[in-house]
Short mmCIF file of C-alpha atoms in Angstrom, two decimals:
data_model
loop_
_atom_site.label_atom_id
_atom_site.label_comp_id
_atom_site.label_asym_id
_atom_site.label_seq_id
_atom_site.Cartn_x
_atom_site.Cartn_y
_atom_site.Cartn_z
CA MET A 1 -2.03 -25.43 -31.30
CA ALA A 2 -3.37 -22.07 -31.07
CA TYR A 3 -1.03 -20.91 -28.17
CA ALA A 4 2.28 -21.10 -30.10
CA ASP A 5 5.40 -21.11 -28.47
CA LYS A 6 6.35 -17.81 -30.39
CA ILE A 7 3.04 -16.22 -28.71
CA ARG A 8 4.09 -17.70 -25.56
CA GLU A 9 7.33 -16.35 -25.77
CA ALA A 10 5.90 -12.95 -26.75
CA TYR A 11 4.02 -12.69 -23.51
CA ARG A 12 6.81 -13.84 -21.47
CA LYS A 13 8.63 -11.03 -22.72
CA GLU A 14 6.14 -8.45 -21.83
CA LEU A 15 6.08 -9.86 -18.32
CA ALA A 16 9.67 -9.40 -18.20
CA ASP A 17 9.49 -6.06 -19.34
CA ILE A 18 7.13 -5.16 -16.75
CA ARG A 19 9.54 -6.71 -14.04
CA THR A 20 12.53 -4.73 -15.42
CA ALA A 21 10.58 -1.53 -15.66
CA GLY A 22 9.84 -2.07 -11.89
CA LEU A 23 6.32 -2.00 -12.31
CA PHE A 24 5.57 -5.70 -11.22
CA LYS A 25 2.70 -5.80 -8.75
CA GLU A 26 2.91 -8.58 -6.27
CA GLU A 27 -0.18 -9.42 -3.88
CA ARG A 28 0.70 -9.56 -0.16
CA PHE A 29 -1.52 -12.57 1.73
CA ILE A 30 -3.33 -11.47 4.53
CA HIS A 31 -4.15 -14.13 7.17
CA SER A 32 -6.83 -12.28 9.26
CA PRO A 33 -9.98 -10.35 8.59
CA GLN A 34 -9.64 -6.66 7.28
CA ALA A 35 -8.99 -4.48 10.26
CA ALA A 36 -6.75 -1.85 11.64
CA GLU A 37 -4.28 -4.69 12.70
CA ILE A 38 -3.65 -7.57 10.41
CA THR A 39 -1.30 -10.58 9.94
CA VAL A 40 0.36 -10.28 6.77
CA GLU A 41 2.79 -12.75 4.95
CA PHE A 42 5.23 -10.85 2.63
CA PRO A 43 7.00 -11.71 0.51
CA SER A 44 5.44 -14.94 -0.15
CA GLY A 45 6.81 -17.95 2.03
CA ALA A 46 8.01 -15.26 4.57
CA PRO A 47 7.04 -15.68 8.26
CA GLN A 48 3.74 -13.90 9.01
CA GLN A 49 4.12 -10.74 10.70
CA ALA A 50 1.44 -8.60 12.77
CA VAL A 51 1.35 -4.94 11.21
CA ILE A 52 -0.71 -1.74 11.58
CA ASN A 53 -2.74 -1.41 8.40
CA LEU A 54 -2.59 2.30 7.06
CA CYS A 55 -3.69 1.33 3.27
CA ALA A 56 -6.73 0.04 3.27
CA ASN A 57 -10.01 1.99 2.11
CA ASN A 58 -11.74 0.62 5.40
CA TYR A 59 -12.49 4.44 6.35
CA LEU A 60 -15.24 3.63 8.73
CA GLY A 61 -14.05 0.34 10.37
CA LEU A 62 -16.96 -1.58 9.17
CA SER A 63 -15.26 -4.36 7.14
CA SER A 64 -15.26 -6.68 10.03
CA HIS A 65 -17.79 -4.99 12.20
CA PRO A 66 -19.92 -7.52 14.37
CA GLU A 67 -23.33 -6.16 13.18
CA VAL A 68 -22.33 -6.36 9.72
CA ILE A 69 -21.05 -9.92 9.90
CA ARG A 70 -24.53 -10.82 11.65
CA ALA A 71 -26.58 -9.11 8.78
CA ALA A 72 -24.36 -10.98 6.34
CA HIS A 73 -25.09 -14.29 8.10
CA GLU A 74 -28.70 -13.66 8.23
CA GLY A 75 -28.91 -12.70 4.48
CA LEU A 76 -27.17 -15.82 3.70
CA ASP A 77 -29.55 -17.84 5.72
CA SER A 78 -32.73 -16.05 4.61
CA ARG A 79 -31.88 -15.42 0.92
CA GLY A 80 -29.32 -17.70 -0.35
CA TYR A 81 -25.98 -17.57 -1.76
CA GLY A 82 -26.39 -16.43 -5.13
CA MET A 83 -28.93 -15.21 -7.63
CA SER A 84 -27.93 -17.17 -10.68
CA SER A 85 -29.56 -14.33 -12.81
CA VAL A 86 -28.99 -10.79 -13.99
CA ARG A 87 -31.35 -8.27 -12.19
CA PHE A 88 -34.05 -7.93 -14.89
CA ILE A 89 -34.60 -11.70 -15.47
CA CYS A 90 -35.08 -13.39 -11.88
CA GLY A 91 -32.17 -11.49 -10.09
CA THR A 92 -33.94 -8.80 -7.86
CA GLN A 93 -35.10 -9.76 -4.12
CA GLU A 94 -36.94 -7.23 -2.25
CA ILE A 95 -33.69 -6.45 -0.43
CA HIS A 96 -31.75 -5.30 -3.44
CA LYS A 97 -34.80 -2.34 -3.92
CA GLU A 98 -34.35 -1.75 -0.25
CA LEU A 99 -30.78 -1.06 -0.63
CA GLU A 100 -31.22 1.14 -3.55
CA ARG A 101 -33.77 2.99 -1.55
CA LYS A 102 -31.44 3.25 1.32
CA LEU A 103 -28.82 4.41 -1.06
CA ALA A 104 -30.64 7.14 -2.70
CA ASN A 105 -31.92 8.61 0.77
CA PHE A 106 -28.57 8.53 2.20
CA LEU A 107 -27.05 10.63 -0.85
CA ARG A 108 -30.49 12.82 -0.75
CA LEU A 109 -31.03 11.73 -4.48
CA ASP A 110 -34.01 10.72 -6.55
CA ASP A 111 -33.32 7.02 -7.12
CA ALA A 112 -30.05 4.41 -7.17
CA ILE A 113 -29.43 1.34 -9.33
CA LEU A 114 -26.93 -1.26 -8.04
CA TYR A 115 -23.85 -2.69 -9.94
CA ALA A 116 -21.56 -5.55 -9.37
CA ALA A 117 -18.83 -2.86 -8.54
CA CYS A 118 -18.31 0.96 -9.14
CA PHE A 119 -15.98 0.34 -11.76
CA ASP A 120 -19.09 -1.12 -13.65
CA ALA A 121 -21.08 1.62 -12.41
CA ASN A 122 -18.69 4.49 -13.97
CA GLY A 123 -17.83 2.11 -17.25
CA GLY A 124 -21.56 2.18 -18.02
CA VAL A 125 -22.84 5.55 -16.76
CA PHE A 126 -22.17 7.49 -19.84
CA GLU A 127 -23.55 5.16 -22.70
CA PRO A 128 -27.38 5.35 -21.62
CA PHE A 129 -27.87 9.25 -22.10
CA ILE A 130 -24.88 10.96 -23.46
CA LEU A 131 -25.41 9.58 -26.86
CA THR A 132 -23.71 11.58 -29.89
CA ASP A 133 -21.03 13.85 -30.64
CA GLN A 134 -23.60 16.78 -30.07
CA ASP A 135 -22.81 16.07 -26.44
CA VAL A 136 -19.48 16.65 -24.68
CA ILE A 137 -18.25 15.17 -21.56
CA ILE A 138 -15.76 17.53 -19.59
CA ALA A 139 -13.72 15.72 -17.02
CA ASP A 140 -11.15 16.29 -14.62
CA ARG A 141 -7.82 15.06 -15.67
CA LEU A 142 -7.31 13.02 -12.40
CA VAL A 143 -10.57 11.31 -12.36
CA HIS A 144 -10.49 7.41 -11.47
CA ALA A 145 -9.75 4.95 -14.43
CA SER A 146 -13.03 3.60 -14.41
CA LEU A 147 -14.52 6.70 -15.44
CA VAL A 148 -11.63 7.26 -17.97
CA ASP A 149 -12.82 3.81 -19.57
CA GLY A 150 -16.57 4.91 -19.39
CA ILE A 151 -15.84 8.15 -21.21
CA ARG A 152 -13.83 6.56 -23.82
CA LEU A 153 -16.68 4.17 -24.52
CA SER A 154 -19.32 7.09 -24.89
CA LYS A 155 -19.91 8.63 -28.19
CA ALA A 156 -19.92 12.09 -27.05
CA LEU A 157 -16.95 14.35 -27.49
CA GLN A 158 -14.33 14.13 -24.84
CA GLU A 159 -12.49 16.91 -23.25
CA SER A 160 -10.62 17.43 -19.85
CA TYR A 161 -9.75 20.32 -17.54
CA LYS A 162 -6.77 20.58 -15.37
CA HIS A 163 -6.96 19.27 -12.15
CA ASN A 164 -9.33 21.25 -9.81
CA ASP A 165 -8.72 24.31 -12.25
CA MET A 166 -12.03 26.26 -12.22
CA LYS A 167 -10.76 28.81 -14.53
CA HIS A 168 -9.70 26.22 -17.11
CA LEU A 169 -13.23 24.38 -16.66
CA GLU A 170 -15.10 27.46 -17.32
CA ARG A 171 -13.02 28.03 -20.33
CA LYS A 172 -13.87 24.63 -22.04
CA LEU A 173 -17.65 25.25 -20.72
CA GLU A 174 -17.59 28.57 -22.60
CA GLU A 175 -16.17 26.88 -25.79
CA PHE A 176 -18.66 23.95 -26.02
CA GLN A 177 -21.64 26.17 -25.71
CA ASP A 178 -22.85 24.67 -29.00
CA LYS A 179 -23.30 21.50 -27.75
CA ARG A 180 -26.60 19.73 -26.73
CA ILE A 181 -25.63 18.49 -23.44
CA ARG A 182 -22.37 19.41 -21.34
CA LEU A 183 -21.59 16.95 -18.52
CA ILE A 184 -18.99 18.10 -16.16
CA VAL A 185 -17.20 14.85 -14.46
CA THR A 186 -15.28 14.97 -11.17
CA ASP A 187 -13.98 12.72 -8.40
CA GLY A 188 -15.08 14.03 -4.99
CA VAL A 189 -11.94 13.05 -3.12
CA PHE A 190 -9.05 12.15 -5.49
CA SER A 191 -7.73 8.83 -4.54
CA MET A 192 -3.86 9.64 -4.94
CA ASP A 193 -3.71 13.38 -3.52
CA GLY A 194 -6.49 13.00 -1.14
CA ASP A 195 -7.76 16.36 -2.19
CA VAL A 196 -11.64 17.38 -2.51
CA ALA A 197 -13.12 18.89 -5.65
CA PRO A 198 -14.39 22.27 -5.26
CA LEU A 199 -18.13 21.32 -5.98
CA ASP A 200 -19.59 24.58 -4.93
CA VAL A 201 -17.79 26.25 -8.01
CA ILE A 202 -18.27 23.29 -10.20
CA CYS A 203 -22.21 23.43 -9.32
CA ALA A 204 -22.37 27.37 -9.90
CA LEU A 205 -20.48 26.96 -13.28
CA ALA A 206 -22.84 24.16 -14.29
CA GLU A 207 -25.92 26.29 -13.57
CA LYS A 208 -24.33 29.37 -15.37
CA TYR A 209 -23.02 27.37 -18.47
CA ASP A 210 -26.22 24.93 -18.55
CA ALA A 211 -24.22 21.73 -17.67
CA MET A 212 -24.78 18.49 -15.71
CA VAL A 213 -22.46 17.23 -13.03
CA LEU A 214 -21.61 13.75 -12.39
CA LEU A 215 -19.37 13.03 -9.24
CA ASP A 216 -17.51 9.71 -8.30
CA ASP A 217 -17.94 9.81 -4.52
CA SER A 218 -16.28 6.45 -3.72
CA HIS A 219 -13.33 7.87 -1.18
CA ALA A 220 -16.22 10.06 0.35
CA THR A 221 -19.35 8.16 0.84
CA GLY A 222 -20.30 7.52 4.51
CA PHE A 223 -17.86 9.97 6.02
CA MET A 224 -17.10 13.57 4.40
CA GLY A 225 -19.62 16.29 5.26
CA ARG A 226 -21.00 16.80 8.53
CA THR A 227 -23.39 13.57 8.39
CA GLY A 228 -21.03 11.53 6.17
CA ARG A 229 -23.29 11.80 2.72
CA GLY A 230 -20.16 13.00 0.85
CA THR A 231 -18.31 15.71 -0.59
CA HIS A 232 -21.46 17.21 -1.89
CA GLU A 233 -22.68 17.61 1.77
CA MET A 234 -19.36 19.00 2.54
CA ARG A 235 -19.24 21.55 -0.10
CA GLY A 236 -22.99 22.53 0.57
CA VAL A 237 -24.64 21.21 -2.63
CA LEU A 238 -26.97 18.47 -1.47
CA GLY A 239 -29.52 17.90 -4.14
CA LYS A 240 -27.36 20.08 -6.95
CA ILE A 241 -25.50 17.21 -8.42
CA ASP A 242 -27.36 15.15 -11.00
CA LEU A 243 -25.42 11.86 -10.63
CA ILE A 244 -23.45 10.46 -8.01
CA THR A 245 -21.43 6.88 -8.58
CA THR A 246 -20.30 5.38 -5.54
CA THR A 247 -19.04 2.10 -3.91
CA LEU A 248 -19.83 -0.52 -1.25
CA GLY A 249 -16.15 -1.64 -1.63
CA LYS A 250 -14.75 1.08 0.80
CA GLY A 251 -16.36 3.04 3.66
CA LEU A 252 -19.80 1.36 3.16
CA GLY A 253 -18.38 -2.20 4.52
CA GLY A 254 -15.68 -2.82 2.11
CA ALA A 255 -17.09 -5.94 0.34
CA SER A 256 -18.19 -5.23 -3.46
CA GLY A 257 -20.66 -3.33 -5.41
CA GLY A 258 -21.49 0.17 -6.25
CA CYS A 259 -24.15 2.43 -7.66
CA VAL A 260 -25.22 4.90 -9.66
CA SER A 261 -27.49 7.44 -8.04
CA GLY A 262 -29.12 10.61 -9.07
CA ARG A 263 -31.91 12.01 -11.26
CA ALA A 264 -35.03 9.66 -11.53
CA GLU A 265 -34.97 9.62 -15.43
CA LEU A 266 -31.21 9.21 -15.53
CA VAL A 267 -31.14 6.16 -13.22
CA GLU A 268 -34.15 4.57 -15.28
CA LEU A 269 -32.16 4.95 -18.32
CA CYS A 270 -29.48 3.31 -16.75
CA ARG A 271 -31.69 0.33 -15.80
CA GLN A 272 -32.77 0.26 -19.39
CA ARG A 273 -29.65 0.58 -21.03
CA ALA A 274 -26.43 0.20 -19.14
CA ARG A 275 -24.55 -2.62 -20.02
CA PRO A 276 -22.87 -3.72 -16.95
CA TYR A 277 -26.13 -3.53 -15.39
CA LEU A 278 -27.99 -5.67 -18.06
CA PHE A 279 -25.19 -8.34 -18.68
CA SER A 280 -23.61 -8.97 -15.23
CA ASN A 281 -24.95 -10.92 -12.29
CA ALA A 282 -27.08 -9.52 -9.30
CA ILE A 283 -24.95 -8.71 -6.25
CA PRO A 284 -25.20 -11.79 -3.90
CA PRO A 285 -27.68 -11.57 -1.02
CA VAL A 286 -25.17 -11.67 1.44
CA VAL A 287 -23.35 -8.64 0.42
CA VAL A 288 -26.64 -6.63 -0.06
CA ALA A 289 -28.09 -7.92 3.38
CA ALA A 290 -24.76 -6.55 5.16
CA ALA A 291 -24.89 -3.29 2.83
CA ASN A 292 -28.41 -2.74 3.98
CA LYS A 293 -27.11 -2.78 7.87
CA VAL A 294 -24.18 -0.58 6.73
CA LEU A 295 -26.57 2.09 5.50
CA GLU A 296 -28.65 1.65 8.88
CA LEU A 297 -25.67 2.45 10.80
CA VAL A 298 -24.28 5.36 9.03
CA SER A 299 -27.78 6.89 8.96
CA SER A 300 -28.39 6.43 12.68
CA THR A 301 -25.05 8.21 14.07
CA THR A 302 -21.87 9.74 13.01
CA GLU A 303 -19.74 8.47 15.67
CA ARG A 304 -17.82 6.43 13.35
CA ARG A 305 -17.27 9.32 10.89
CA ASP A 306 -16.69 11.71 13.63
CA LYS A 307 -13.96 9.34 15.17
CA LEU A 308 -12.24 9.04 11.62
CA GLU A 309 -12.22 12.84 11.38
CA ARG A 310 -10.59 13.17 14.74
CA ASN A 311 -8.11 10.45 13.75
CA THR A 312 -7.40 12.24 10.13
CA LEU A 313 -6.48 15.57 12.27
CA TYR A 314 -4.26 13.59 14.75
CA TRP A 315 -2.66 12.04 11.99
CA ARG A 316 -1.94 14.76 9.84
CA LYS A 317 -0.30 16.80 13.00
CA ALA A 318 1.47 13.68 13.95
CA LEU A 319 3.19 13.40 10.45
CA THR A 320 3.81 17.18 10.31
CA GLU A 321 5.43 17.49 13.72
CA ALA A 322 7.86 14.46 12.70
CA GLY A 323 9.03 16.72 9.81
CA LEU A 324 7.54 14.75 7.02
CA ASP A 325 6.14 16.32 3.90
CA ILE A 326 2.62 15.41 3.37
CA LYS A 327 -0.30 16.79 1.05
CA ALA A 328 -2.45 19.34 2.79
CA GLY A 329 -5.84 18.43 2.85
CA GLU A 330 -9.06 17.56 4.51
CA SER A 331 -9.75 13.73 3.67
CA PRO A 332 -8.45 10.46 5.50
CA ILE A 333 -5.98 10.03 2.42
CA VAL A 334 -3.14 11.31 3.77
CA PRO A 335 0.02 11.13 1.09
CA VAL A 336 3.43 11.56 2.28
CA MET A 337 5.37 13.18 -0.47
CA LEU A 338 8.80 11.11 -1.46
CA TYR A 339 9.14 12.17 -5.08
CA ASN A 340 11.62 9.77 -6.02
CA ALA A 341 10.39 6.15 -6.85
CA LYS A 342 13.14 4.24 -5.49
CA LEU A 343 12.84 6.00 -1.88
CA SER A 344 9.25 5.50 -1.92
CA GLN A 345 9.78 1.69 -2.12
CA ASP A 346 12.57 1.72 0.38
CA VAL A 347 10.92 3.83 2.81
CA ALA A 348 7.67 1.59 2.37
CA ARG A 349 9.79 -1.63 2.87
CA ASP A 350 11.51 -0.46 6.01
CA LEU A 351 8.14 0.69 7.62
CA TYR A 352 7.05 -2.66 7.08
CA LYS A 353 9.78 -4.02 9.24
CA GLU A 354 8.78 -1.78 11.70
CA GLY A 355 5.37 -3.12 11.67
CA ILE A 356 3.29 -0.45 9.47
CA TYR A 357 1.87 -1.66 6.40
CA VAL A 358 1.83 0.96 3.64
CA VAL A 359 2.36 1.21 -0.08
CA GLY A 360 4.64 3.46 -2.18
CA PHE A 361 3.25 4.72 -5.61
CA PHE A 362 5.19 6.17 -8.39
CA PHE A 363 4.82 6.73 -12.24
CA PRO A 364 2.72 5.78 -13.91
CA VAL A 365 0.26 5.78 -11.05
CA VAL A 366 1.21 9.19 -9.97
CA PRO A 367 3.02 12.03 -12.03
CA LYS A 368 6.79 11.39 -12.67
CA GLY A 369 8.74 13.00 -9.88
CA ALA A 370 5.54 12.69 -7.28
CA ALA A 371 6.17 9.48 -5.90
CA ARG A 372 4.65 9.10 -2.20
CA ILE A 373 3.30 6.64 0.34
CA ARG A 374 -0.32 6.93 0.48
CA THR A 375 -1.53 6.67 4.08
CA GLN A 376 -5.53 5.92 4.63
CA LEU A 377 -6.95 6.41 8.03
CA SER A 378 -9.71 4.50 9.40
CA ALA A 379 -12.29 4.97 12.27
CA SER A 380 -10.79 1.42 13.64
CA HIS A 381 -7.33 3.13 14.22
CA GLU A 382 -6.91 3.98 18.17
CA THR A 383 -4.47 6.70 19.14
CA ALA A 384 -1.87 4.20 19.88
CA HIS A 385 -1.88 2.70 16.78
CA LEU A 386 -1.22 6.04 15.36
CA ASP A 387 1.34 7.07 17.91
CA LYS A 388 3.22 3.82 16.72
CA ALA A 389 2.96 4.59 12.97
CA ALA A 390 4.15 8.20 13.44
CA ALA A 391 7.21 6.99 15.46
CA ALA A 392 8.06 4.42 12.79
CA PHE A 393 7.79 7.10 10.05
CA LYS A 394 9.97 9.45 12.28
CA LYS A 395 12.58 6.54 12.78
CA VAL A 396 12.53 5.79 8.84
CA GLY A 397 12.28 9.38 8.06
CA GLU A 398 15.69 9.99 9.94
CA LYS A 399 17.46 6.96 8.40
CA TYR A 400 16.99 8.74 5.04
CA GLY A 401 17.67 12.49 6.24
CA ILE A 402 14.18 13.46 5.04
CA LEU A 403 12.76 14.99 7.96
CA GLY A 404 12.14 18.72 7.84
CA LEU A 405 13.02 18.73 3.97
CA LYS A 406 10.69 20.00 1.56
CA LYS A 407 10.18 19.00 -2.17
CA ASP A 408 13.08 20.69 -3.61
CA GLN A 409 15.64 19.59 -0.89
CA ILE A 410 14.52 15.85 -1.23
CA ILE A 411 14.64 15.90 -5.15
CA ALA A 412 17.88 17.59 -4.75
CA LYS A 413 19.00 14.53 -2.42
CA PHE A 414 17.51 11.60 -4.18
CA GLY A 415 16.49 12.84 -7.69
CA ALA A 416 12.99 13.18 -8.93
CA MET B 1 -3.54 24.22 -46.41
CA VAL B 2 -1.78 24.75 -43.12
CA ASN B 3 2.16 24.93 -43.66
CA ASP B 4 3.97 22.85 -41.34
CA SER B 5 5.89 25.47 -39.19
CA GLU B 6 2.63 26.88 -38.66
CA LEU B 7 0.68 23.84 -37.42
CA CYS B 8 3.71 23.24 -35.43
CA GLU B 9 3.66 26.20 -33.81
CA ILE B 10 0.31 26.14 -33.09
CA ILE B 11 0.18 22.55 -31.43
CA LEU B 12 3.39 23.85 -29.23
CA GLN B 13 1.42 26.62 -27.86
CA TYR B 14 -1.56 24.50 -27.05
CA VAL B 15 0.74 22.29 -25.26
CA LYS B 16 2.22 24.47 -23.28
CA ASP B 17 -1.39 26.31 -22.54
CA GLU B 18 -3.05 23.15 -21.66
CA TYR B 19 -0.71 20.82 -20.23
CA LEU B 20 1.97 23.04 -18.24
CA ASP B 21 1.09 24.87 -15.05
CA GLU B 22 2.09 28.42 -15.23
CA ASP B 23 5.15 28.04 -12.74
CA ASP B 24 6.35 24.97 -14.82
CA ASP B 25 9.69 26.10 -16.70
CA THR B 26 9.78 22.76 -18.58
CA GLN B 27 10.88 23.40 -22.00
CA ILE B 28 9.38 21.61 -24.99
CA GLY B 29 10.35 21.63 -28.58
CA PRO B 30 8.94 19.84 -31.75
CA ASP B 31 10.65 16.78 -30.83
CA SER B 32 10.32 16.54 -26.92
CA PRO B 33 8.37 13.50 -26.01
CA LEU B 34 4.97 14.62 -24.56
CA ILE B 35 3.38 11.14 -23.31
CA SER B 36 6.08 9.15 -22.68
CA SER B 37 7.47 11.77 -20.52
CA GLY B 38 4.77 12.15 -18.65
CA ILE B 39 4.04 15.83 -19.74
CA VAL B 40 0.66 14.60 -21.13
CA ASP B 41 -1.46 11.56 -19.98
CA SER B 42 -3.21 9.14 -22.04
CA PHE B 43 -6.47 10.52 -21.04
CA SER B 44 -5.88 14.35 -21.12
CA MET B 45 -4.48 13.82 -24.49
CA VAL B 46 -8.20 13.72 -25.84
CA SER B 47 -8.19 17.61 -25.20
CA LEU B 48 -5.60 17.73 -27.83
CA LYS B 49 -7.29 15.68 -30.20
CA THR B 50 -10.52 17.50 -29.92
CA PHE B 51 -8.86 20.82 -30.25
CA LEU B 52 -7.20 19.77 -33.30
CA GLU B 53 -10.50 18.31 -34.99
CA ARG B 54 -12.46 21.09 -34.00
CA LYS B 55 -9.98 23.59 -35.28
CA TYR B 56 -9.04 22.13 -38.46
CA LYS B 57 -12.78 20.23 -39.00
CA ILE B 58 -11.32 16.93 -39.33
CA SER B 59 -11.75 13.69 -37.65
CA ILE B 60 -8.85 11.52 -36.56
CA PRO B 61 -9.86 8.01 -36.02
CA ASP B 62 -9.27 6.43 -32.67
CA ALA B 63 -7.20 3.88 -34.15
CA LYS B 64 -4.64 6.51 -35.57
CA ALA B 65 -5.02 8.76 -32.43
CA THR B 66 -2.46 6.55 -30.28
CA PRO B 67 -0.04 7.49 -27.63
CA GLU B 68 2.70 6.78 -30.20
CA ALA B 69 1.25 8.95 -32.67
CA PHE B 70 0.74 11.88 -30.26
CA ASP B 71 4.37 11.83 -28.41
CA SER B 72 5.69 14.80 -29.92
CA VAL B 73 4.56 17.93 -31.87
CA ASN B 74 6.29 16.63 -35.24
CA LYS B 75 4.69 13.29 -34.81
CA ILE B 76 1.44 15.10 -34.46
CA VAL B 77 1.76 17.25 -37.61
CA ALA B 78 3.04 14.28 -39.49
CA LEU B 79 -0.21 12.36 -38.26
CA MET B 80 -2.45 15.85 -39.03
CA LYS B 81 -1.07 15.75 -42.60
CA GLU B 82 -2.75 12.37 -43.48
CA PHE B 83 -6.27 14.21 -42.84
CA PHE B 84 -5.89 17.60 -44.83
#
């Protein structure tokens, strides 16, 4: 037998080590559609509980929007369930092309290409046009894991700069002037801190040092910027970014799928060479049809992104007034800083008992001594949801004596 | 041929400049853990590898450039000596 006992034991030990290290991840079962209020069974077998959801990427509240659901039904009825093919054999319907056009138009770029997930888009985006060690990729150190994997797969020289540190980026650009292609890589909104990349400065540096820019705007598309196009709109650099990767799995309906959008030649090269595109099934028609409706909705009104912005301001103010230590920022990702890993788990557990669903993050997901609860706002939250959640945070914060305390004081009390 | 203590000093200085903030008073010595302590994460380690390869005109294969091999300045010095 190939799966011998000693192999089994080795894997069991690895799993036990993950548990011992406190890094074992457990799924929580949700018994309702994704929404501001959900019904959760946690731990497995426990009675179901109605909670306010503050940890979904459902930024625009479109995950269960009636018009999106209706469009999905129509797509299923008119175009079937599966494509049974990759895109370039017999997996492209006209609705796939329609969605690519809509995404490119919305992002204000030449063209777009769909992937099964943004993880695939990021994993395969470098290989098609960053070809040799005569090229260099210079990435922010906090870019998403999928970009890290994509960069590792490329044959280019790999470099990184300190998070959002433009002087450091400039030094790296100067240092690599001998290279054929310089590609700067950044997230728009960083997923754990919720801060926004200074794209105006990045684009100015790219121009000065002859570099291209790739932006992952997954936590921004649909709501950041005045008309929700993303952080490139927010920072006033529409049309100046060479490539944007983004997802349909967050603000844009939250199902699945992602895209690379950008300069026509670069997108075409992805269509010719990107392995996750070439060797992965086409996105199912039901998702494409619903995403086309989502693009119509976000293109026709800013109502939902405006409400999300109001909710974000309201929530940041409520937590600050309650005495919690939050990371300042402009995005709907609002981290409540607790610094100590155990404290982050204890506070999250107590909040769940109060009917608030949040998750605590600690090393290695975030740096050591920077444990936190990441809260995320949605346009589907009402003021009453946020008032109840803020009151729960205040109650639990009081229990642990952290209200009004800053970083050094919390660390002095609980350790880092 | 670069001597060990000179190489150690150059790497130590690079780590301080590249990975610590100006106001960070963390003390780092030749045996301080870099990756397992969280000072350098496995992705930003690429900067250190690229720096060493360009400065000393060597090529460190990915199979050798493991987080374990890069976990302290002394370990990096030992690894580098294989390529001089």
